[in-house]
mmCIF file with all atom_site columns, C-alpha atoms in Angstrom:
data_model
loop_
_atom_site.group_PDB
_atom_site.id
_atom_site.type_symbol
_atom_site.label_atom_id
_atom_site.label_alt_id
_atom_site.label_comp_id
_atom_site.label_asym_id
_atom_site.label_entity_id
_atom_site.label_seq_id
_atom_site.pdbx_PDB_ins_code
_atom_site.Cartn_x
_atom_site.Cartn_y
_atom_site.Cartn_z
_atom_site.occupancy
_atom_site.B_iso_or_equiv
_atom_site.pdbx_formal_charge
_atom_site.auth_seq_id
_atom_site.auth_comp_id
_atom_site.auth_asym_id
_atom_site.auth_atom_id
_atom_site.pdbx_PDB_model_num
ATOM 1   C CA . MET B 1 1   ? 80.879 -23.387 -105.360 1.00 82.00 ? 1   MET B CA 1
ATOM 2   C CA . THR B 1 2   ? 80.945 -20.086 -107.339 1.00 85.00 ? 2   THR B CA 1
ATOM 3   C CA . PRO B 1 3   ? 77.849 -18.362 -107.415 1.00 87.00 ? 3   PRO B CA 1
ATOM 4   C CA . ALA B 1 4   ? 78.026 -18.802 -111.604 1.00 89.00 ? 4   ALA B CA 1
ATOM 5   C CA . THR B 1 5   ? 77.626 -22.245 -110.796 1.00 91.00 ? 5   THR B CA 1
ATOM 6   C CA . VAL B 1 6   ? 74.619 -21.937 -107.736 1.00 92.00 ? 6   VAL B CA 1
ATOM 7   C CA . LYS B 1 7   ? 72.839 -20.080 -111.006 1.00 93.00 ? 7   LYS B CA 1
ATOM 8   C CA . SER B 1 8   ? 73.767 -22.663 -113.252 1.00 95.00 ? 8   SER B CA 1
ATOM 9   C CA . ILE B 1 9   ? 72.870 -25.796 -111.128 1.00 95.00 ? 9   ILE B CA 1
ATOM 10  C CA . LEU B 1 10  ? 69.277 -23.490 -110.274 1.00 96.00 ? 10  LEU B CA 1
ATOM 11  C CA . ILE B 1 11  ? 68.191 -22.348 -113.642 1.00 97.00 ? 11  ILE B CA 1
ATOM 12  C CA . GLN B 1 12  ? 68.698 -26.031 -114.395 1.00 97.00 ? 12  GLN B CA 1
ATOM 13  C CA . GLY B 1 13  ? 66.186 -27.332 -111.979 1.00 96.00 ? 13  GLY B CA 1
ATOM 14  C CA . ILE B 1 14  ? 63.604 -24.819 -112.639 1.00 97.00 ? 14  ILE B CA 1
ATOM 15  C CA . SER B 1 15  ? 63.871 -24.701 -116.036 1.00 95.00 ? 15  SER B CA 1
ATOM 16  C CA . SER B 1 16  ? 60.893 -27.273 -116.689 1.00 95.00 ? 16  SER B CA 1
ATOM 17  C CA . ARG B 1 17  ? 58.742 -24.601 -115.388 1.00 96.00 ? 17  ARG B CA 1
ATOM 18  C CA . TYR B 1 18  ? 59.759 -21.345 -116.351 1.00 96.00 ? 18  TYR B CA 1
ATOM 19  C CA . SER B 1 19  ? 61.434 -20.161 -119.541 1.00 96.00 ? 19  SER B CA 1
ATOM 20  C CA . LEU B 1 20  ? 65.374 -19.271 -119.671 1.00 96.00 ? 20  LEU B CA 1
ATOM 21  C CA . ALA B 1 21  ? 64.332 -15.859 -119.029 1.00 96.00 ? 21  ALA B CA 1
ATOM 22  C CA . GLU B 1 22  ? 62.511 -16.146 -115.892 1.00 96.00 ? 22  GLU B CA 1
ATOM 23  C CA . ALA B 1 23  ? 64.133 -19.197 -114.539 1.00 97.00 ? 23  ALA B CA 1
ATOM 24  C CA . ALA B 1 24  ? 67.722 -16.640 -114.457 1.00 95.00 ? 24  ALA B CA 1
ATOM 25  C CA . SER B 1 25  ? 65.474 -13.898 -113.161 1.00 95.00 ? 25  SER B CA 1
ATOM 26  C CA . ILE B 1 26  ? 64.738 -15.907 -110.571 1.00 97.00 ? 26  ILE B CA 1
ATOM 27  C CA . ALA B 1 27  ? 67.850 -17.358 -110.324 1.00 95.00 ? 27  ALA B CA 1
ATOM 28  C CA . ARG B 1 28  ? 69.192 -13.863 -109.538 1.00 93.00 ? 28  ARG B CA 1
ATOM 29  C CA . ILE B 1 29  ? 66.428 -13.037 -106.442 1.00 94.00 ? 29  ILE B CA 1
ATOM 30  C CA . VAL B 1 30  ? 68.249 -16.778 -104.515 1.00 95.00 ? 30  VAL B CA 1
ATOM 31  C CA . LEU B 1 31  ? 71.568 -15.360 -105.032 1.00 93.00 ? 31  LEU B CA 1
ATOM 32  C CA . GLU B 1 32  ? 70.640 -12.236 -104.078 1.00 91.00 ? 32  GLU B CA 1
ATOM 33  C CA . ASP B 1 33  ? 68.271 -12.818 -101.590 1.00 92.00 ? 33  ASP B CA 1
ATOM 34  C CA . VAL B 1 34  ? 69.323 -16.125 -100.178 1.00 92.00 ? 34  VAL B CA 1
ATOM 35  C CA . PHE B 1 35  ? 72.973 -16.209 -100.135 1.00 89.00 ? 35  PHE B CA 1
ATOM 36  C CA . GLN B 1 36  ? 74.003 -12.745 -99.796  1.00 86.00 ? 36  GLN B CA 1
ATOM 37  C CA . VAL B 1 37  ? 76.307 -12.969 -103.652 1.00 85.00 ? 37  VAL B CA 1
ATOM 38  C CA . HIS B 1 38  ? 75.753 -9.206  -104.034 1.00 77.00 ? 38  HIS B CA 1
ATOM 39  C CA . ARG B 1 39  ? 77.471 -7.939  -100.896 1.00 65.00 ? 39  ARG B CA 1
ATOM 40  C CA . LYS B 1 40  ? 79.868 -10.725 -100.841 1.00 67.00 ? 40  LYS B CA 1
ATOM 41  C CA . PRO B 1 41  ? 83.199 -10.949 -102.790 1.00 71.00 ? 41  PRO B CA 1
ATOM 42  C CA . GLU B 1 42  ? 83.463 -14.624 -104.734 1.00 69.00 ? 42  GLU B CA 1
ATOM 43  C CA . SER B 1 43  ? 86.427 -15.862 -103.068 1.00 64.00 ? 43  SER B CA 1
ATOM 44  C CA . VAL B 1 44  ? 84.600 -15.080 -100.024 1.00 64.00 ? 44  VAL B CA 1
ATOM 45  C CA . PHE B 1 45  ? 81.107 -16.878 -101.013 1.00 69.00 ? 45  PHE B CA 1
ATOM 46  C CA . VAL B 1 46  ? 83.221 -19.566 -102.718 1.00 69.00 ? 46  VAL B CA 1
ATOM 47  C CA . SER B 1 47  ? 85.095 -20.559 -99.225  1.00 73.00 ? 47  SER B CA 1
ATOM 48  C CA . GLU B 1 48  ? 82.426 -20.295 -97.015  1.00 79.00 ? 48  GLU B CA 1
ATOM 49  C CA . TRP B 1 49  ? 79.887 -22.538 -99.083  1.00 84.00 ? 49  TRP B CA 1
ATOM 50  C CA . THR B 1 50  ? 78.779 -25.479 -96.744  1.00 88.00 ? 50  THR B CA 1
ATOM 51  C CA . THR B 1 51  ? 77.351 -28.478 -96.993  1.00 91.00 ? 51  THR B CA 1
ATOM 52  C CA . ALA B 1 52  ? 74.296 -26.909 -95.586  1.00 92.00 ? 52  ALA B CA 1
ATOM 53  C CA . GLN B 1 53  ? 73.621 -24.031 -98.139  1.00 91.00 ? 53  GLN B CA 1
ATOM 54  C CA . THR B 1 54  ? 73.538 -27.183 -100.522 1.00 92.00 ? 54  THR B CA 1
ATOM 55  C CA . ASP B 1 55  ? 70.509 -28.904 -98.535  1.00 95.00 ? 55  ASP B CA 1
ATOM 56  C CA . ASP B 1 56  ? 69.153 -25.301 -98.542  1.00 95.00 ? 56  ASP B CA 1
ATOM 57  C CA . LEU B 1 57  ? 69.126 -24.579 -102.854 1.00 96.00 ? 57  LEU B CA 1
ATOM 58  C CA . GLN B 1 58  ? 67.467 -28.199 -103.387 1.00 97.00 ? 58  GLN B CA 1
ATOM 59  C CA . GLN B 1 59  ? 64.641 -27.450 -101.031 1.00 97.00 ? 59  GLN B CA 1
ATOM 60  C CA . ILE B 1 60  ? 64.457 -24.364 -102.459 1.00 97.00 ? 60  ILE B CA 1
ATOM 61  C CA . ILE B 1 61  ? 64.147 -25.840 -106.170 1.00 97.00 ? 61  ILE B CA 1
ATOM 62  C CA . ARG B 1 62  ? 61.694 -28.335 -105.459 1.00 97.00 ? 62  ARG B CA 1
ATOM 63  C CA . ARG B 1 63  ? 59.654 -25.021 -103.800 1.00 98.00 ? 63  ARG B CA 1
ATOM 64  C CA . LEU B 1 64  ? 60.491 -23.606 -107.097 1.00 98.00 ? 64  LEU B CA 1
ATOM 65  C CA . GLU B 1 65  ? 59.742 -26.791 -108.913 1.00 97.00 ? 65  GLU B CA 1
ATOM 66  C CA . ALA B 1 66  ? 56.545 -27.106 -107.270 1.00 97.00 ? 66  ALA B CA 1
ATOM 67  C CA . GLY B 1 67  ? 55.283 -23.555 -108.283 1.00 96.00 ? 67  GLY B CA 1
ATOM 68  C CA . GLU B 1 68  ? 55.866 -21.631 -104.814 1.00 97.00 ? 68  GLU B CA 1
ATOM 69  C CA . PRO B 1 69  ? 56.254 -17.849 -106.117 1.00 97.00 ? 69  PRO B CA 1
ATOM 70  C CA . VAL B 1 70  ? 59.930 -16.627 -105.569 1.00 97.00 ? 70  VAL B CA 1
ATOM 71  C CA . GLN B 1 71  ? 59.160 -14.355 -103.114 1.00 97.00 ? 71  GLN B CA 1
ATOM 72  C CA . TYR B 1 72  ? 57.331 -16.952 -100.191 1.00 98.00 ? 72  TYR B CA 1
ATOM 73  C CA . VAL B 1 73  ? 60.756 -18.594 -101.150 1.00 98.00 ? 73  VAL B CA 1
ATOM 74  C CA . VAL B 1 74  ? 62.826 -16.174 -100.330 1.00 97.00 ? 74  VAL B CA 1
ATOM 75  C CA . GLY B 1 75  ? 60.361 -14.402 -97.393  1.00 97.00 ? 75  GLY B CA 1
ATOM 76  C CA . THR B 1 76  ? 60.851 -10.927 -99.118  1.00 97.00 ? 76  THR B CA 1
ATOM 77  C CA . ALA B 1 77  ? 58.958 -8.850  -101.784 1.00 97.00 ? 77  ALA B CA 1
ATOM 78  C CA . ASP B 1 78  ? 60.102 -5.418  -103.145 1.00 96.00 ? 78  ASP B CA 1
ATOM 79  C CA . PHE B 1 79  ? 57.580 -3.272  -103.733 1.00 97.00 ? 79  PHE B CA 1
ATOM 80  C CA . PHE B 1 80  ? 58.152 0.936   -104.469 1.00 97.00 ? 80  PHE B CA 1
ATOM 81  C CA . GLY B 1 81  ? 62.005 0.358   -103.583 1.00 95.00 ? 81  GLY B CA 1
ATOM 82  C CA . LEU B 1 82  ? 61.174 -0.972  -99.900  1.00 97.00 ? 82  LEU B CA 1
ATOM 83  C CA . VAL B 1 83  ? 61.698 -4.729  -98.819  1.00 97.00 ? 83  VAL B CA 1
ATOM 84  C CA . PHE B 1 84  ? 58.497 -6.340  -97.496  1.00 98.00 ? 84  PHE B CA 1
ATOM 85  C CA . GLN B 1 85  ? 58.891 -9.604  -95.911  1.00 98.00 ? 85  GLN B CA 1
ATOM 86  C CA . VAL B 1 86  ? 55.791 -11.773 -97.506  1.00 98.00 ? 86  VAL B CA 1
ATOM 87  C CA . ASN B 1 87  ? 54.702 -15.210 -96.599  1.00 98.00 ? 87  ASN B CA 1
ATOM 88  C CA . PRO B 1 88  ? 51.671 -17.978 -97.838  1.00 97.00 ? 88  PRO B CA 1
ATOM 89  C CA . ALA B 1 89  ? 49.393 -15.316 -95.101  1.00 98.00 ? 89  ALA B CA 1
ATOM 90  C CA . VAL B 1 90  ? 49.829 -12.431 -97.185  1.00 98.00 ? 90  VAL B CA 1
ATOM 91  C CA . LEU B 1 91  ? 49.328 -11.234 -101.226 1.00 97.00 ? 91  LEU B CA 1
ATOM 92  C CA . ILE B 1 92  ? 52.048 -10.777 -102.784 1.00 97.00 ? 92  ILE B CA 1
ATOM 93  C CA . PRO B 1 93  ? 52.936 -7.164  -103.738 1.00 97.00 ? 93  PRO B CA 1
ATOM 94  C CA . ARG B 1 94  ? 51.938 -6.475  -106.827 1.00 95.00 ? 94  ARG B CA 1
ATOM 95  C CA . GLN B 1 95  ? 53.593 -4.067  -109.701 1.00 92.00 ? 95  GLN B CA 1
ATOM 96  C CA . GLU B 1 96  ? 49.841 -2.325  -110.407 1.00 95.00 ? 96  GLU B CA 1
ATOM 97  C CA . THR B 1 97  ? 50.030 -1.840  -107.041 1.00 96.00 ? 97  THR B CA 1
ATOM 98  C CA . GLU B 1 98  ? 53.113 0.555   -106.511 1.00 97.00 ? 98  GLU B CA 1
ATOM 99  C CA . GLU B 1 99  ? 51.275 2.843   -109.713 1.00 97.00 ? 99  GLU B CA 1
ATOM 100 C CA . LEU B 1 100 ? 48.395 3.466   -107.081 1.00 96.00 ? 100 LEU B CA 1
ATOM 101 C CA . VAL B 1 101 ? 50.867 4.490   -104.039 1.00 97.00 ? 101 VAL B CA 1
ATOM 102 C CA . ALA B 1 102 ? 52.800 6.639   -106.735 1.00 97.00 ? 102 ALA B CA 1
ATOM 103 C CA . TRP B 1 103 ? 49.464 8.268   -107.519 1.00 96.00 ? 103 TRP B CA 1
ATOM 104 C CA . VAL B 1 104 ? 47.961 8.369   -103.887 1.00 95.00 ? 104 VAL B CA 1
ATOM 105 C CA . LEU B 1 105 ? 51.801 10.309  -103.532 1.00 94.00 ? 105 LEU B CA 1
ATOM 106 C CA . GLU B 1 106 ? 51.374 12.493  -106.255 1.00 94.00 ? 106 GLU B CA 1
ATOM 107 C CA . HIS B 1 107 ? 48.435 13.197  -104.482 1.00 92.00 ? 107 HIS B CA 1
ATOM 108 C CA . LEU B 1 108 ? 49.353 14.172  -101.079 1.00 90.00 ? 108 LEU B CA 1
ATOM 109 C CA . ARG B 1 109 ? 52.309 16.075  -101.739 1.00 87.00 ? 109 ARG B CA 1
ATOM 110 C CA . ASN B 1 110 ? 50.238 18.506  -103.952 1.00 87.00 ? 110 ASN B CA 1
ATOM 111 C CA . LEU B 1 111 ? 47.443 18.635  -99.809  1.00 80.00 ? 111 LEU B CA 1
ATOM 112 C CA . ASP B 1 112 ? 48.194 21.887  -97.880  1.00 70.00 ? 112 ASP B CA 1
ATOM 113 C CA . THR B 1 113 ? 50.946 20.501  -95.604  1.00 64.00 ? 113 THR B CA 1
ATOM 114 C CA . ASP B 1 114 ? 48.830 21.816  -92.563  1.00 67.00 ? 114 ASP B CA 1
ATOM 115 C CA . ASN B 1 115 ? 45.869 19.722  -93.350  1.00 69.00 ? 115 ASN B CA 1
ATOM 116 C CA . HIS B 1 116 ? 46.018 16.705  -91.118  1.00 80.00 ? 116 HIS B CA 1
ATOM 117 C CA . VAL B 1 117 ? 46.139 14.093  -93.257  1.00 89.00 ? 117 VAL B CA 1
ATOM 118 C CA . SER B 1 118 ? 45.237 10.353  -91.530  1.00 93.00 ? 118 SER B CA 1
ATOM 119 C CA . LEU B 1 119 ? 45.144 6.984   -93.833  1.00 94.00 ? 119 LEU B CA 1
ATOM 120 C CA . LEU B 1 120 ? 42.565 3.772   -93.145  1.00 96.00 ? 120 LEU B CA 1
ATOM 121 C CA . ASP B 1 121 ? 44.631 0.545   -95.149  1.00 96.00 ? 121 ASP B CA 1
ATOM 122 C CA . ILE B 1 122 ? 42.221 -1.999  -94.864  1.00 97.00 ? 122 ILE B CA 1
ATOM 123 C CA . GLY B 1 123 ? 43.021 -5.008  -96.230  1.00 96.00 ? 123 GLY B CA 1
ATOM 124 C CA . LEU B 1 124 ? 46.288 -4.781  -94.397  1.00 96.00 ? 124 LEU B CA 1
ATOM 125 C CA . GLY B 1 125 ? 47.970 -7.179  -96.035  1.00 97.00 ? 125 GLY B CA 1
ATOM 126 C CA . SER B 1 126 ? 51.694 -7.057  -96.023  1.00 98.00 ? 126 SER B CA 1
ATOM 127 C CA . GLY B 1 127 ? 50.849 -3.661  -95.110  1.00 98.00 ? 127 GLY B CA 1
ATOM 128 C CA . CYS B 1 128 ? 52.554 -2.669  -98.216  1.00 98.00 ? 128 CYS B CA 1
ATOM 129 C CA . ILE B 1 129 ? 50.610 0.309   -99.655  1.00 98.00 ? 129 ILE B CA 1
ATOM 130 C CA . GLY B 1 130 ? 50.062 2.247   -95.845  1.00 97.00 ? 130 GLY B CA 1
ATOM 131 C CA . ILE B 1 131 ? 53.499 1.540   -95.073  1.00 97.00 ? 131 ILE B CA 1
ATOM 132 C CA . THR B 1 132 ? 55.317 2.692   -98.381  1.00 97.00 ? 132 THR B CA 1
ATOM 133 C CA . LEU B 1 133 ? 53.001 6.093   -97.842  1.00 96.00 ? 133 LEU B CA 1
ATOM 134 C CA . LYS B 1 134 ? 53.965 6.573   -94.463  1.00 95.00 ? 134 LYS B CA 1
ATOM 135 C CA . LYS B 1 135 ? 57.609 6.028   -95.093  1.00 96.00 ? 135 LYS B CA 1
ATOM 136 C CA . LYS B 1 136 ? 57.033 8.725   -98.280  1.00 95.00 ? 136 LYS B CA 1
ATOM 137 C CA . PHE B 1 137 ? 54.544 10.724  -96.263  1.00 92.00 ? 137 PHE B CA 1
ATOM 138 C CA . PRO B 1 138 ? 55.932 10.886  -93.241  1.00 91.00 ? 138 PRO B CA 1
ATOM 139 C CA . ALA B 1 139 ? 53.163 13.689  -90.889  1.00 88.00 ? 139 ALA B CA 1
ATOM 140 C CA . LEU B 1 140 ? 50.773 10.365  -92.666  1.00 91.00 ? 140 LEU B CA 1
ATOM 141 C CA . GLN B 1 141 ? 48.889 9.334   -89.866  1.00 93.00 ? 141 GLN B CA 1
ATOM 142 C CA . LEU B 1 142 ? 48.443 6.169   -90.722  1.00 95.00 ? 142 LEU B CA 1
ATOM 143 C CA . PHE B 1 143 ? 46.010 3.355   -89.291  1.00 97.00 ? 143 PHE B CA 1
ATOM 144 C CA . GLY B 1 144 ? 45.227 -0.185  -91.114  1.00 97.00 ? 144 GLY B CA 1
ATOM 145 C CA . LEU B 1 145 ? 42.627 -3.133  -90.181  1.00 98.00 ? 145 LEU B CA 1
ATOM 146 C CA . GLU B 1 146 ? 43.181 -6.748  -91.408  1.00 98.00 ? 146 GLU B CA 1
ATOM 147 C CA . LYS B 1 147 ? 40.577 -9.591  -90.621  1.00 98.00 ? 147 LYS B CA 1
ATOM 148 C CA . SER B 1 148 ? 44.117 -12.481 -90.702  1.00 98.00 ? 148 SER B CA 1
ATOM 149 C CA . ALA B 1 149 ? 45.902 -12.784 -87.540  1.00 98.00 ? 149 ALA B CA 1
ATOM 150 C CA . ASP B 1 150 ? 48.333 -14.084 -88.934  1.00 98.00 ? 150 ASP B CA 1
ATOM 151 C CA . ALA B 1 151 ? 48.661 -11.005 -91.568  1.00 98.00 ? 151 ALA B CA 1
ATOM 152 C CA . LEU B 1 152 ? 48.517 -8.748  -89.363  1.00 98.00 ? 152 LEU B CA 1
ATOM 153 C CA . SER B 1 153 ? 51.470 -9.673  -87.445  1.00 98.00 ? 153 SER B CA 1
ATOM 154 C CA . VAL B 1 154 ? 53.049 -9.574  -91.017  1.00 98.00 ? 154 VAL B CA 1
ATOM 155 C CA . ALA B 1 155 ? 52.012 -6.038  -91.911  1.00 98.00 ? 155 ALA B CA 1
ATOM 156 C CA . THR B 1 156 ? 53.289 -5.168  -87.879  1.00 97.00 ? 156 THR B CA 1
ATOM 157 C CA . ARG B 1 157 ? 56.602 -6.813  -88.104  1.00 97.00 ? 157 ARG B CA 1
ATOM 158 C CA . ASN B 1 158 ? 57.158 -4.472  -91.802  1.00 98.00 ? 158 ASN B CA 1
ATOM 159 C CA . ALA B 1 159 ? 55.809 -1.598  -90.309  1.00 97.00 ? 159 ALA B CA 1
ATOM 160 C CA . GLN B 1 160 ? 58.172 -1.879  -87.283  1.00 96.00 ? 160 GLN B CA 1
ATOM 161 C CA . ASN B 1 161 ? 61.291 -2.802  -89.807  1.00 96.00 ? 161 ASN B CA 1
ATOM 162 C CA . ILE B 1 162 ? 60.808 -0.375  -91.820  1.00 97.00 ? 162 ILE B CA 1
ATOM 163 C CA . LEU B 1 163 ? 59.344 3.116   -90.302  1.00 96.00 ? 163 LEU B CA 1
ATOM 164 C CA . GLY B 1 164 ? 60.556 2.031   -86.983  1.00 92.00 ? 164 GLY B CA 1
ATOM 165 C CA . THR B 1 165 ? 59.770 1.028   -83.371  1.00 80.00 ? 165 THR B CA 1
ATOM 166 C CA . SER B 1 166 ? 58.990 4.770   -82.543  1.00 78.00 ? 166 SER B CA 1
ATOM 167 C CA . ALA B 1 167 ? 56.570 5.261   -85.870  1.00 82.00 ? 167 ALA B CA 1
ATOM 168 C CA . ASN B 1 168 ? 53.318 6.549   -85.579  1.00 86.00 ? 168 ASN B CA 1
ATOM 169 C CA . PHE B 1 169 ? 51.095 3.712   -86.747  1.00 93.00 ? 169 PHE B CA 1
ATOM 170 C CA . GLN B 1 170 ? 47.604 1.717   -85.700  1.00 96.00 ? 170 GLN B CA 1
ATOM 171 C CA . PHE B 1 171 ? 47.076 -1.608  -86.901  1.00 97.00 ? 171 PHE B CA 1
ATOM 172 C CA . LEU B 1 172 ? 43.944 -3.130  -85.208  1.00 97.00 ? 172 LEU B CA 1
ATOM 173 C CA . GLN B 1 173 ? 41.985 -6.720  -86.202  1.00 98.00 ? 173 GLN B CA 1
ATOM 174 C CA . GLY B 1 174 ? 39.199 -6.615  -86.991  1.00 97.00 ? 174 GLY B CA 1
ATOM 175 C CA . ASP B 1 175 ? 36.089 -7.489  -90.218  1.00 95.00 ? 175 ASP B CA 1
ATOM 176 C CA . ILE B 1 176 ? 35.472 -4.689  -92.031  1.00 92.00 ? 176 ILE B CA 1
ATOM 177 C CA . LEU B 1 177 ? 31.496 -5.906  -92.735  1.00 91.00 ? 177 LEU B CA 1
#
């Protein structure tokens, strides 16, 4: 099966829920994130297509058609040029939140670099805010607080994947109230 065929099947499978443009965008995300189309030449993609991948494609179509967000279906979301793991235990990072992070980064860069800068990210979720700030401003001391054990697990994995296992951050489970 060619990437174009898979894309066509995906678009057709979710067209009753999404507009053509949105379905095409979702299909691109699925092709890249699940089936690694951007990493393989088409000849390799075609020769390696399996029955299991056909089954996966049908399951993805069912989940999307049921209204599950594509980020949960593929398990990742892009945020500020980084890839975060997401699942229903956390909110999907939003573009508006990227604007907040950009504003905070601008503020941090205007600080005297000799100052000790700490950040407490309350309600970590995926950790996208604090982790992105730490990645872009490594001197930042990052602390995080999250009530949900499942969300804390997602944030910790994201921090380890994006910042590295030796990065200086502390995440704790707790209720701010």
